[in-house]
PDB file of C-alpha atoms in Angstrom:
ATOM      1  CA  MET A 263     -14.653  22.788 -56.826  1.00 53.00           C
ATOM      2  CA  LYS A 264     -16.885  22.489 -53.773  1.00 64.00           C
ATOM      3  CA  PHE A 265     -17.907  25.467 -51.671  1.00 71.00           C
ATOM      4  CA  LYS A 266     -16.468  25.508 -48.139  1.00 77.00           C
ATOM      5  CA  ASP A 267     -18.505  26.867 -45.260  1.00 83.00           C
ATOM      6  CA  TYR A 268     -15.869  28.512 -43.080  1.00 85.00           C
ATOM      7  CA  TYR A 269     -18.426  29.191 -40.365  1.00 88.00           C
ATOM      8  CA  GLU A 270     -19.182  25.481 -40.143  1.00 88.00           C
ATOM      9  CA  THR A 271     -15.455  24.731 -40.061  1.00 89.00           C
ATOM     10  CA  LEU A 272     -15.075  26.890 -36.938  1.00 91.00           C
ATOM     11  CA  GLY A 273     -18.354  25.711 -35.434  1.00 92.00           C
ATOM     12  CA  VAL A 274     -19.914  29.193 -35.204  1.00 90.00           C
ATOM     13  CA  GLN A 275     -23.085  30.804 -36.517  1.00 89.00           C
ATOM     14  CA  ARG A 276     -22.987  33.201 -39.456  1.00 85.00           C
ATOM     15  CA  ASP A 277     -23.885  36.078 -37.133  1.00 85.00           C
ATOM     16  CA  ALA A 278     -21.061  35.230 -34.698  1.00 87.00           C
ATOM     17  CA  THR A 279     -19.117  38.139 -33.251  1.00 89.00           C
ATOM     18  CA  GLN A 280     -15.425  38.606 -34.037  1.00 87.00           C
ATOM     19  CA  ASP A 281     -14.640  37.508 -30.468  1.00 86.00           C
ATOM     20  CA  ASP A 282     -16.689  34.329 -31.003  1.00 89.00           C
ATOM     21  CA  ILE A 283     -14.689  33.587 -34.146  1.00 89.00           C
ATOM     22  CA  LYS A 284     -11.349  34.229 -32.423  1.00 89.00           C
ATOM     23  CA  ASN A 285     -12.219  32.040 -29.445  1.00 89.00           C
ATOM     24  CA  ALA A 286     -13.427  29.202 -31.667  1.00 90.00           C
ATOM     25  CA  TYR A 287     -10.234  29.365 -33.747  1.00 90.00           C
ATOM     26  CA  ARG A 288      -7.951  29.301 -30.704  1.00 87.00           C
ATOM     27  CA  LYS A 289      -9.740  26.300 -29.270  1.00 88.00           C
ATOM     28  CA  LEU A 290      -9.664  24.302 -32.508  1.00 89.00           C
ATOM     29  CA  ALA A 291      -6.147  25.341 -33.547  1.00 85.00           C
ATOM     30  CA  ARG A 292      -4.748  24.184 -30.221  1.00 82.00           C
ATOM     31  CA  LYS A 293      -6.722  20.956 -30.487  1.00 86.00           C
ATOM     32  CA  TYR A 294      -5.430  20.122 -33.976  1.00 85.00           C
ATOM     33  CA  HIS A 295      -1.947  21.658 -33.990  1.00 81.00           C
ATOM     34  CA  PRO A 296       0.315  19.007 -35.560  1.00 75.00           C
ATOM     35  CA  ASP A 297       2.933  19.361 -32.829  1.00 72.00           C
ATOM     36  CA  VAL A 298       0.371  18.685 -30.108  1.00 74.00           C
ATOM     37  CA  SER A 299      -2.617  16.751 -31.442  1.00 75.00           C
ATOM     38  CA  LYS A 300      -2.768  12.978 -31.646  1.00 79.00           C
ATOM     39  CA  GLU A 301      -5.826  13.086 -33.929  1.00 81.00           C
ATOM     40  CA  PRO A 302      -5.204  11.119 -37.155  1.00 83.00           C
ATOM     41  CA  ASP A 303      -6.483  13.994 -39.319  1.00 84.00           C
ATOM     42  CA  ALA A 304      -4.859  16.784 -37.282  1.00 84.00           C
ATOM     43  CA  GLU A 305      -2.805  18.140 -40.216  1.00 85.00           C
ATOM     44  CA  THR A 306      -5.857  18.502 -42.440  1.00 86.00           C
ATOM     45  CA  ARG A 307      -8.111  19.894 -39.735  1.00 88.00           C
ATOM     46  CA  PHE A 308      -5.457  22.399 -38.639  1.00 88.00           C
ATOM     47  CA  LYS A 309      -5.110  23.649 -42.212  1.00 86.00           C
ATOM     48  CA  GLU A 310      -8.888  23.978 -42.590  1.00 88.00           C
ATOM     49  CA  VAL A 311      -9.249  25.846 -39.284  1.00 88.00           C
ATOM     50  CA  GLY A 312      -6.412  28.234 -40.182  1.00 86.00           C
ATOM     51  CA  GLU A 313      -7.831  28.879 -43.630  1.00 84.00           C
ATOM     52  CA  ALA A 314     -11.288  29.643 -42.227  1.00 86.00           C
ATOM     53  CA  TYR A 315      -9.924  31.944 -39.557  1.00 88.00           C
ATOM     54  CA  LYS A 316      -7.760  33.942 -41.969  1.00 84.00           C
ATOM     55  CA  VAL A 317     -10.862  34.821 -43.934  1.00 82.00           C
ATOM     56  CA  LEU A 318     -13.351  35.396 -41.116  1.00 86.00           C
ATOM     57  CA  LYS A 319     -11.126  37.182 -38.592  1.00 85.00           C
ATOM     58  CA  ASP A 320     -11.046  40.410 -40.616  1.00 79.00           C
ATOM     59  CA  PRO A 321     -14.384  42.199 -41.160  1.00 79.00           C
ATOM     60  CA  GLU A 322     -13.456  43.217 -44.730  1.00 75.00           C
ATOM     61  CA  SER A 323     -12.404  39.775 -45.909  1.00 76.00           C
ATOM     62  CA  ARG A 324     -15.378  38.279 -44.054  1.00 80.00           C
ATOM     63  CA  THR A 325     -17.708  40.592 -45.980  1.00 77.00           C
ATOM     64  CA  SER A 326     -16.141  39.513 -49.288  1.00 71.00           C
ATOM     65  CA  TYR A 327     -16.599  35.869 -48.357  1.00 75.00           C
ATOM     66  CA  ASP A 328     -20.209  36.412 -47.272  1.00 75.00           C
ATOM     67  CA  GLN A 329     -21.021  38.184 -50.533  1.00 67.00           C
ATOM     68  CA  LEU A 330     -19.416  35.539 -52.741  1.00 65.00           C
ATOM     69  CA  GLY A 331     -20.808  32.616 -50.772  1.00 60.00           C
ATOM     70  CA  ALA A 332     -24.337  33.936 -50.296  1.00 54.00           C
ATOM     71  CA  ASN A 333     -25.793  31.701 -53.021  1.00 54.00           C
ATOM     72  CA  TRP A 334     -23.926  28.490 -52.203  1.00 56.00           C
ATOM     73  CA  GLN A 335     -24.289  25.798 -49.579  1.00 54.00           C
ATOM     74  CA  ASN A 336     -21.485  23.731 -48.116  1.00 57.00           C
ATOM     75  CA  GLY A 337     -20.458  20.991 -50.565  1.00 51.00           C
ATOM     76  CA  GLN A 338     -22.095  22.516 -53.645  1.00 53.00           C
ATOM     77  CA  ASP A 339     -20.089  23.194 -56.777  1.00 54.00           C
ATOM     78  CA  PHE A 340     -18.659  26.678 -56.612  1.00 51.00           C
ATOM     79  CA  GLN A 341     -17.238  28.936 -59.286  1.00 51.00           C
ATOM     80  CA  PRO A 342     -16.597  32.577 -58.330  1.00 51.00           C
ATOM     81  CA  PRO A 343     -17.465  35.166 -60.939  1.00 49.00           C
ATOM     82  CA  PRO A 344     -14.524  36.735 -62.824  1.00 48.00           C
ATOM     83  CA  GLY A 345     -12.724  39.421 -60.857  1.00 46.00           C
ATOM     84  CA  SER A 346     -14.622  38.631 -57.682  1.00 45.00           C
ATOM     85  CA  GLY A 347     -11.675  38.210 -55.328  1.00 45.00           C
ATOM     86  CA  GLY A 348     -11.964  41.748 -54.111  1.00 44.00           C
ATOM     87  CA  PHE A 349      -9.878  41.628 -50.928  1.00 44.00           C
ATOM     88  CA  ASP A 350      -6.135  42.267 -50.750  1.00 45.00           C
ATOM     89  CA  PHE A 351      -4.736  39.680 -48.337  1.00 44.00           C
ATOM     90  CA  ARG A 352      -1.249  41.028 -48.796  1.00 42.00           C
ATOM     91  CA  SER A 353      -2.098  43.836 -46.356  1.00 42.00           C
ATOM     92  CA  GLN A 354      -3.011  41.396 -43.599  1.00 44.00           C
ATOM     93  CA  GLY A 355       0.369  39.772 -43.010  1.00 43.00           C
ATOM     94  CA  GLY A 356       0.948  36.408 -41.390  1.00 40.00           C
ATOM     95  CA  PHE A 357       0.132  34.307 -44.459  1.00 41.00           C
ATOM     96  CA  ASP A 358       3.605  33.023 -45.256  1.00 41.00           C
ATOM     97  CA  GLY A 359       3.954  29.373 -44.369  1.00 42.00           C
ATOM     98  CA  MET A 360       0.193  28.742 -44.489  1.00 45.00           C
ATOM     99  CA  ASP A 361      -1.104  25.944 -46.705  1.00 46.00           C
ATOM    100  CA  PHE A 362      -4.341  27.221 -48.244  1.00 47.00           C
ATOM    101  CA  GLY A 363      -6.735  24.990 -50.116  1.00 52.00           C
ATOM    102  CA  ASP A 364      -7.798  25.304 -53.730  1.00 53.00           C
ATOM    103  CA  PHE A 365     -11.133  26.772 -52.721  1.00 54.00           C
ATOM    104  CA  PHE A 366      -9.449  29.645 -50.884  1.00 54.00           C
ATOM    105  CA  GLU A 367      -7.037  30.430 -53.692  1.00 53.00           C
ATOM    106  CA  GLN A 368      -9.719  30.255 -56.383  1.00 53.00           C
ATOM    107  CA  MET A 369     -12.236  32.276 -54.423  1.00 54.00           C
ATOM    108  CA  PHE A 370      -9.723  35.057 -53.856  1.00 52.00           C
ATOM    109  CA  SER A 371      -8.039  34.515 -57.222  1.00 47.00           C
ATOM    110  CA  GLN A 372      -6.960  38.116 -57.657  1.00 42.00           C
ATOM    111  CA  GLN A 373      -4.577  37.659 -54.796  1.00 40.00           C
ATOM    112  CA  ALA A 374      -3.265  34.209 -55.737  1.00 39.00           C
ATOM    113  CA  GLY A 375       0.510  34.076 -55.741  1.00 38.00           C
ATOM    114  CA  HIS A 376       1.017  36.964 -53.307  1.00 36.00           C
ATOM    115  CA  GLY A 377       2.759  35.502 -50.306  1.00 35.00           C
ATOM    116  CA  PHE A 378       0.962  32.121 -50.279  1.00 37.00           C
ATOM    117  CA  THR A 379       3.253  29.115 -49.955  1.00 40.00           C
ATOM    118  CA  ARG A 380       2.428  25.520 -49.186  1.00 41.00           C
ATOM    119  CA  GLY A 381       3.767  23.598 -46.245  1.00 42.00           C
ATOM    120  CA  GLY A 382       5.653  24.907 -43.209  1.00 42.00           C
ATOM    121  CA  ARG A 383       2.699  24.960 -40.786  1.00 44.00           C
ATOM    122  CA  ARG A 384       4.645  23.401 -37.952  1.00 48.00           C
ATOM    123  CA  ASN A 385       6.573  26.611 -37.338  1.00 54.00           C
ATOM    124  CA  MET A 386       3.501  28.813 -37.372  1.00 56.00           C
ATOM    125  CA  GLN A 387       3.134  31.003 -34.309  1.00 64.00           C
ATOM    126  CA  MET A 388      -0.097  30.551 -32.402  1.00 68.00           C
ATOM    127  CA  PRO A 389      -1.241  32.784 -29.553  1.00 74.00           C
ATOM    128  CA  GLY A 390      -1.942  31.273 -26.162  1.00 73.00           C
ATOM    129  CA  GLU A 391      -5.487  30.877 -24.918  1.00 76.00           C
ATOM    130  CA  ASP A 392      -7.129  33.345 -22.590  1.00 82.00           C
ATOM    131  CA  VAL A 393      -7.662  31.626 -19.249  1.00 84.00           C
ATOM    132  CA  HIS A 394     -10.640  32.198 -16.945  1.00 86.00           C
ATOM    133  CA  ALA A 395     -10.581  31.427 -13.225  1.00 88.00           C
ATOM    134  CA  LYS A 396     -12.626  32.318 -10.154  1.00 89.00           C
ATOM    135  CA  ILE A 397     -11.249  33.778  -6.936  1.00 91.00           C
ATOM    136  CA  GLN A 398     -12.826  34.777  -3.632  1.00 92.00           C
ATOM    137  CA  ILE A 399     -12.026  37.995  -1.824  1.00 94.00           C
ATOM    138  CA  ASP A 400     -13.180  39.547   1.437  1.00 95.00           C
ATOM    139  CA  LEU A 401     -15.971  42.090   1.287  1.00 95.00           C
ATOM    140  CA  GLU A 402     -13.681  44.577   3.028  1.00 95.00           C
ATOM    141  CA  ASP A 403     -11.304  44.392   0.035  1.00 95.00           C
ATOM    142  CA  ALA A 404     -14.076  45.763  -2.187  1.00 95.00           C
ATOM    143  CA  TYR A 405     -14.572  48.670   0.231  1.00 95.00           C
ATOM    144  CA  HIS A 406     -10.929  49.673   0.542  1.00 94.00           C
ATOM    145  CA  GLY A 407      -8.990  47.995  -2.285  1.00 94.00           C
ATOM    146  CA  ALA A 408      -6.149  45.584  -1.571  1.00 92.00           C
ATOM    147  CA  GLU A 409      -3.045  43.772  -2.829  1.00 93.00           C
ATOM    148  CA  ARG A 410      -3.344  40.005  -2.530  1.00 91.00           C
ATOM    149  CA  ALA A 411      -1.174  36.999  -3.400  1.00 91.00           C
ATOM    150  CA  ILE A 412      -3.213  34.215  -4.978  1.00 89.00           C
ATOM    151  CA  SER A 413      -2.190  30.707  -5.996  1.00 88.00           C
ATOM    152  CA  LEU A 414      -3.831  29.092  -9.028  1.00 85.00           C
ATOM    153  CA  ARG A 415      -3.290  26.025 -11.175  1.00 81.00           C
ATOM    154  CA  LEU A 416      -3.018  27.384 -14.704  1.00 76.00           C
ATOM    155  CA  PRO A 417      -2.358  25.749 -18.100  1.00 70.00           C
ATOM    156  CA  GLU A 418       1.106  26.085 -19.611  1.00 71.00           C
ATOM    157  CA  THR A 419       2.738  24.565 -22.688  1.00 65.00           C
ATOM    158  CA  ASP A 420       5.857  22.552 -21.894  1.00 65.00           C
ATOM    159  CA  SER A 421       8.919  22.078 -24.111  1.00 64.00           C
ATOM    160  CA  ASN A 422       7.226  19.158 -25.889  1.00 63.00           C
ATOM    161  CA  GLY A 423       4.187  21.224 -26.823  1.00 59.00           C
ATOM    162  CA  ARG A 424       1.913  19.530 -24.293  1.00 66.00           C
ATOM    163  CA  THR A 425      -0.507  21.492 -22.137  1.00 66.00           C
ATOM    164  CA  VAL A 426       0.128  20.912 -18.435  1.00 74.00           C
ATOM    165  CA  GLN A 427      -1.302  22.402 -15.242  1.00 78.00           C
ATOM    166  CA  ARG A 428       1.176  24.198 -13.012  1.00 81.00           C
ATOM    167  CA  GLU A 429       0.623  26.153  -9.817  1.00 86.00           C
ATOM    168  CA  ARG A 430       1.517  29.826 -10.012  1.00 85.00           C
ATOM    169  CA  THR A 431       1.409  32.534  -7.368  1.00 91.00           C
ATOM    170  CA  LEU A 432       0.440  35.984  -8.599  1.00 90.00           C
ATOM    171  CA  ARG A 433       0.177  39.399  -6.961  1.00 92.00           C
ATOM    172  CA  VAL A 434      -3.239  40.820  -7.722  1.00 93.00           C
ATOM    173  CA  SER A 435      -4.452  44.373  -7.176  1.00 93.00           C
ATOM    174  CA  ILE A 436      -8.069  44.395  -6.004  1.00 94.00           C
ATOM    175  CA  PRO A 437      -9.589  47.752  -7.007  1.00 94.00           C
ATOM    176  CA  LYS A 438     -11.855  49.588  -4.610  1.00 94.00           C
ATOM    177  CA  GLY A 439     -15.498  49.172  -5.568  1.00 94.00           C
ATOM    178  CA  ILE A 440     -15.269  45.850  -7.407  1.00 94.00           C
ATOM    179  CA  ARG A 441     -18.463  43.769  -7.385  1.00 93.00           C
ATOM    180  CA  ALA A 442     -19.106  40.046  -7.371  1.00 93.00           C
ATOM    181  CA  GLY A 443     -19.259  38.764 -10.949  1.00 92.00           C
ATOM    182  CA  GLN A 444     -16.805  41.299 -12.334  1.00 93.00           C
ATOM    183  CA  SER A 445     -13.490  40.098 -13.772  1.00 92.00           C
ATOM    184  CA  LEU A 446      -9.944  41.343 -13.422  1.00 93.00           C
ATOM    185  CA  ARG A 447      -7.740  41.072 -16.543  1.00 92.00           C
ATOM    186  CA  LEU A 448      -4.093  40.155 -16.039  1.00 92.00           C
ATOM    187  CA  SER A 449      -2.369  40.746 -19.366  1.00 90.00           C
ATOM    188  CA  GLY A 450       0.088  38.056 -20.439  1.00 87.00           C
ATOM    189  CA  GLN A 451      -0.733  35.671 -17.585  1.00 87.00           C
ATOM    190  CA  GLY A 452      -2.842  33.212 -19.587  1.00 82.00           C
ATOM    191  CA  GLY A 453      -1.930  30.212 -21.717  1.00 75.00           C
ATOM    192  CA  THR A 454       1.510  29.983 -23.310  1.00 73.00           C
ATOM    193  CA  GLY A 455       1.670  30.539 -27.076  1.00 72.00           C
ATOM    194  CA  LEU A 456       3.179  27.994 -29.462  1.00 69.00           C
ATOM    195  CA  ASN A 457       6.386  28.694 -31.396  1.00 68.00           C
ATOM    196  CA  GLY A 458       6.855  32.060 -29.746  1.00 73.00           C
ATOM    197  CA  GLY A 459       3.226  33.138 -30.078  1.00 75.00           C
ATOM    198  CA  LYS A 460       1.846  35.783 -27.750  1.00 81.00           C
ATOM    199  CA  THR A 461       0.814  34.615 -24.294  1.00 82.00           C
ATOM    200  CA  GLY A 462      -2.910  34.861 -23.562  1.00 83.00           C
ATOM    201  CA  ASP A 463      -4.518  36.849 -20.770  1.00 88.00           C
ATOM    202  CA  LEU A 464      -5.872  35.692 -17.429  1.00 90.00           C
ATOM    203  CA  TYR A 465      -9.377  36.757 -16.376  1.00 91.00           C
ATOM    204  CA  LEU A 466     -10.233  36.412 -12.691  1.00 93.00           C
ATOM    205  CA  GLU A 467     -13.939  36.404 -11.867  1.00 93.00           C
ATOM    206  CA  ILE A 468     -14.594  37.872  -8.429  1.00 94.00           C
ATOM    207  CA  SER A 469     -16.832  36.450  -5.719  1.00 94.00           C
ATOM    208  CA  PHE A 470     -17.024  37.247  -2.018  1.00 95.00           C
ATOM    209  CA  ARG A 471     -16.212  34.856   0.784  1.00 94.00           C
ATOM    210  CA  PRO A 472     -19.158  34.165   3.087  1.00 94.00           C
ATOM    211  CA  HIS A 473     -19.149  36.782   5.852  1.00 94.00           C
ATOM    212  CA  PRO A 474     -20.417  36.253   9.411  1.00 93.00           C
ATOM    213  CA  HIS A 475     -22.074  39.697   9.535  1.00 94.00           C
ATOM    214  CA  TYR A 476     -22.884  40.846   5.992  1.00 96.00           C
ATOM    215  CA  ARG A 477     -24.820  39.701   2.945  1.00 96.00           C
ATOM    216  CA  VAL A 478     -24.256  41.194  -0.506  1.00 96.00           C
ATOM    217  CA  ASP A 479     -26.681  41.856  -3.361  1.00 94.00           C
ATOM    218  CA  GLY A 480     -24.983  43.710  -6.211  1.00 93.00           C
ATOM    219  CA  ARG A 481     -23.595  46.843  -4.573  1.00 94.00           C
ATOM    220  CA  ASP A 482     -26.022  46.704  -1.639  1.00 96.00           C
ATOM    221  CA  VAL A 483     -24.998  45.171   1.679  1.00 97.00           C
ATOM    222  CA  TYR A 484     -27.270  43.814   4.430  1.00 97.00           C
ATOM    223  CA  THR A 485     -26.515  43.345   8.109  1.00 96.00           C
ATOM    224  CA  ASP A 486     -28.670  42.213  11.047  1.00 96.00           C
ATOM    225  CA  VAL A 487     -29.064  44.539  14.028  1.00 96.00           C
ATOM    226  CA  HIS A 488     -30.246  42.868  17.251  1.00 96.00           C
ATOM    227  CA  LEU A 489     -32.473  44.896  19.589  1.00 97.00           C
ATOM    228  CA  ALA A 490     -33.894  44.372  23.048  1.00 96.00           C
ATOM    229  CA  PRO A 491     -37.712  44.594  23.192  1.00 94.00           C
ATOM    230  CA  TRP A 492     -37.615  47.975  24.939  1.00 95.00           C
ATOM    231  CA  GLU A 493     -35.220  49.388  22.316  1.00 96.00           C
ATOM    232  CA  ALA A 494     -37.585  48.350  19.544  1.00 96.00           C
ATOM    233  CA  ALA A 495     -40.646  49.675  21.429  1.00 94.00           C
ATOM    234  CA  LEU A 496     -39.251  52.960  22.775  1.00 95.00           C
ATOM    235  CA  GLY A 497     -36.636  53.769  20.158  1.00 96.00           C
ATOM    236  CA  ALA A 498     -32.901  53.909  20.734  1.00 96.00           C
ATOM    237  CA  HIS A 499     -29.512  54.886  19.362  1.00 96.00           C
ATOM    238  CA  VAL A 500     -27.238  51.901  18.737  1.00 96.00           C
ATOM    239  CA  SER A 501     -23.742  51.464  17.292  1.00 95.00           C
ATOM    240  CA  VAL A 502     -23.655  49.360  14.129  1.00 94.00           C
ATOM    241  CA  PRO A 503     -20.396  48.081  12.600  1.00 93.00           C
ATOM    242  CA  THR A 504     -20.111  48.378   8.808  1.00 93.00           C
ATOM    243  CA  PRO A 505     -17.260  47.458   6.437  1.00 93.00           C
ATOM    244  CA  SER A 506     -16.361  51.153   6.233  1.00 90.00           C
ATOM    245  CA  GLY A 507     -16.504  51.800  10.000  1.00 91.00           C
ATOM    246  CA  THR A 508     -18.963  52.021  12.892  1.00 93.00           C
ATOM    247  CA  VAL A 509     -22.042  54.232  12.493  1.00 94.00           C
ATOM    248  CA  GLU A 510     -24.661  55.434  15.000  1.00 94.00           C
ATOM    249  CA  LEU A 511     -28.108  54.228  14.007  1.00 95.00           C
ATOM    250  CA  SER A 512     -31.317  55.817  15.227  1.00 96.00           C
ATOM    251  CA  ILE A 513     -34.006  53.192  15.901  1.00 96.00           C
ATOM    252  CA  PRO A 514     -37.557  54.583  15.535  1.00 96.00           C
ATOM    253  CA  ALA A 515     -40.064  53.801  18.302  1.00 96.00           C
ATOM    254  CA  ASN A 516     -42.382  50.834  17.676  1.00 94.00           C
ATOM    255  CA  SER A 517     -39.944  49.202  15.228  1.00 95.00           C
ATOM    256  CA  ALA A 518     -40.955  45.695  14.203  1.00 93.00           C
ATOM    257  CA  ALA A 519     -38.673  42.758  13.567  1.00 94.00           C
ATOM    258  CA  GLY A 520     -37.653  42.621   9.899  1.00 95.00           C
ATOM    259  CA  LYS A 521     -37.808  46.371   9.386  1.00 96.00           C
ATOM    260  CA  LYS A 522     -34.994  47.626   7.122  1.00 96.00           C
ATOM    261  CA  LEU A 523     -33.236  50.901   7.835  1.00 96.00           C
ATOM    262  CA  ARG A 524     -31.343  52.252   4.818  1.00 96.00           C
ATOM    263  CA  LEU A 525     -27.919  53.848   5.123  1.00 95.00           C
ATOM    264  CA  LYS A 526     -27.538  55.567   1.759  1.00 94.00           C
ATOM    265  CA  GLY A 527     -24.156  55.209   0.068  1.00 93.00           C
ATOM    266  CA  LYS A 528     -22.762  52.871   2.748  1.00 94.00           C
ATOM    267  CA  GLY A 529     -22.743  49.844   0.453  1.00 95.00           C
ATOM    268  CA  ILE A 530     -19.931  48.884  -1.933  1.00 95.00           C
ATOM    269  CA  PRO A 531     -18.258  52.093  -3.182  1.00 94.00           C
ATOM    270  CA  GLY A 532     -18.411  53.203  -6.788  1.00 89.00           C
ATOM    271  CA  LYS A 533     -19.691  55.897  -9.100  1.00 89.00           C
ATOM    272  CA  ASP A 534     -23.158  54.725  -8.060  1.00 90.00           C
ATOM    273  CA  ALA A 535     -22.380  53.502  -4.559  1.00 93.00           C
ATOM    274  CA  GLY A 536     -24.615  50.871  -3.042  1.00 94.00           C
ATOM    275  CA  ASP A 537     -26.598  51.196   0.170  1.00 96.00           C
ATOM    276  CA  LEU A 538     -26.286  49.378   3.461  1.00 96.00           C
ATOM    277  CA  TYR A 539     -29.485  48.007   4.997  1.00 97.00           C
ATOM    278  CA  ALA A 540     -29.769  47.360   8.726  1.00 97.00           C
ATOM    279  CA  VAL A 541     -32.319  44.583   9.201  1.00 97.00           C
ATOM    280  CA  LEU A 542     -33.840  44.745  12.686  1.00 97.00           C
ATOM    281  CA  SER A 543     -34.357  41.658  14.816  1.00 96.00           C
ATOM    282  CA  ILE A 544     -35.696  41.526  18.384  1.00 95.00           C
ATOM    283  CA  VAL A 545     -33.906  39.382  20.925  1.00 95.00           C
ATOM    284  CA  LEU A 546     -35.789  38.356  24.083  1.00 94.00           C
ATOM    285  CA  PRO A 547     -33.875  38.273  27.365  1.00 94.00           C
ATOM    286  CA  PRO A 548     -33.988  34.922  29.196  1.00 93.00           C
ATOM    287  CA  ALA A 549     -36.268  34.359  32.186  1.00 93.00           C
ATOM    288  CA  ASN A 550     -34.050  32.162  34.349  1.00 94.00           C
ATOM    289  CA  SER A 551     -34.451  33.718  37.806  1.00 95.00           C
ATOM    290  CA  GLU A 552     -37.638  34.372  39.760  1.00 95.00           C
ATOM    291  CA  ASP A 553     -37.098  38.134  39.484  1.00 94.00           C
ATOM    292  CA  GLU A 554     -36.823  37.819  35.698  1.00 93.00           C
ATOM    293  CA  ARG A 555     -39.988  35.722  35.508  1.00 94.00           C
ATOM    294  CA  GLN A 556     -41.815  38.220  37.702  1.00 94.00           C
ATOM    295  CA  ALA A 557     -40.748  41.020  35.373  1.00 93.00           C
ATOM    296  CA  TYR A 558     -42.291  39.139  32.456  1.00 92.00           C
ATOM    297  CA  ARG A 559     -45.535  38.622  34.445  1.00 93.00           C
ATOM    298  CA  ALA A 560     -45.737  42.348  35.145  1.00 93.00           C
ATOM    299  CA  PHE A 561     -45.014  43.044  31.488  1.00 90.00           C
ATOM    300  CA  ALA A 562     -47.842  40.701  30.419  1.00 90.00           C
ATOM    301  CA  ALA A 563     -50.243  42.269  32.886  1.00 91.00           C
ATOM    302  CA  ALA A 564     -49.518  45.767  31.606  1.00 91.00           C
ATOM    303  CA  PHE A 565     -50.673  44.999  28.053  1.00 88.00           C
ATOM    304  CA  ALA A 566     -53.931  43.706  26.612  1.00 84.00           C
ATOM    305  CA  PHE A 567     -51.988  42.156  23.772  1.00 84.00           C
ATOM    306  CA  ASN A 568     -52.411  38.832  21.978  1.00 85.00           C
ATOM    307  CA  PRO A 569     -49.847  38.299  19.185  1.00 83.00           C
ATOM    308  CA  ARG A 570     -52.127  35.726  17.507  1.00 83.00           C
ATOM    309  CA  ASP A 571     -54.679  38.481  16.979  1.00 80.00           C
ATOM    310  CA  ALA A 572     -52.157  40.887  15.426  1.00 63.00           C
ATOM    311  CA  SER A 573     -52.660  41.350  11.683  1.00 58.00           C
TER     312      SER A 573
END
């Protein structure tokens, strides 16, 4: 009997996490399910994938497999030592109707004959895949929270077992304080299971729509504040709109363009709320009339200032 590398069967590394193993199984099982797949070896591959997953999905049975298979490589002759099948698969459930190979039954020989039957895979329940999608929300939704209706094209399994894309409209609760890159989990809104299997979950990754006034970096928010030259030079108090409401901002005298004024805790809310940064820019008034040009001449005459000399 040849040793079977269940990790290779699922296409994962030996140090794969349990989530990695589950995700690999779901992908391959859907690909090779006999009711769906058109692959010529779908029956065999589906059996191999199911056999590998049944062993590796449980940490205890995975440990037994790792211990027994530590000295073998895939394809080598394998003979487990007497009494080595030290894991009770009867406690795991879900094995009826599974067609396990000789390697599996010999490796876990102590449990052979307990609930293992050959054939009947076509009626096996298989959970639906978790589905990941991206949605855009307004920055204001992250400040206040919101209820939104979104339309997405999501995979579903039709009556013939084929995966099709259908548009669905869902009501989504946007929690206050959510950041770009975080995901919302909608339980039971993912891919449809086969033969009555549990429906997967839908994960919505959040991003923000481009905003005409704000830029976002993590929980921090940036906005430009335009000043007249005299406001920047003499100091001023100006009203600045923010996603959480208008604030009065004190502009220090001799403020330069590009200076950032920090409004602590005015960024995206949360346990560690972000900050809002007002980035100052100086806007020059036009010199269209003779009076306006004369004002600029007087301004130039009042200062011994050359911007090319400024460091």
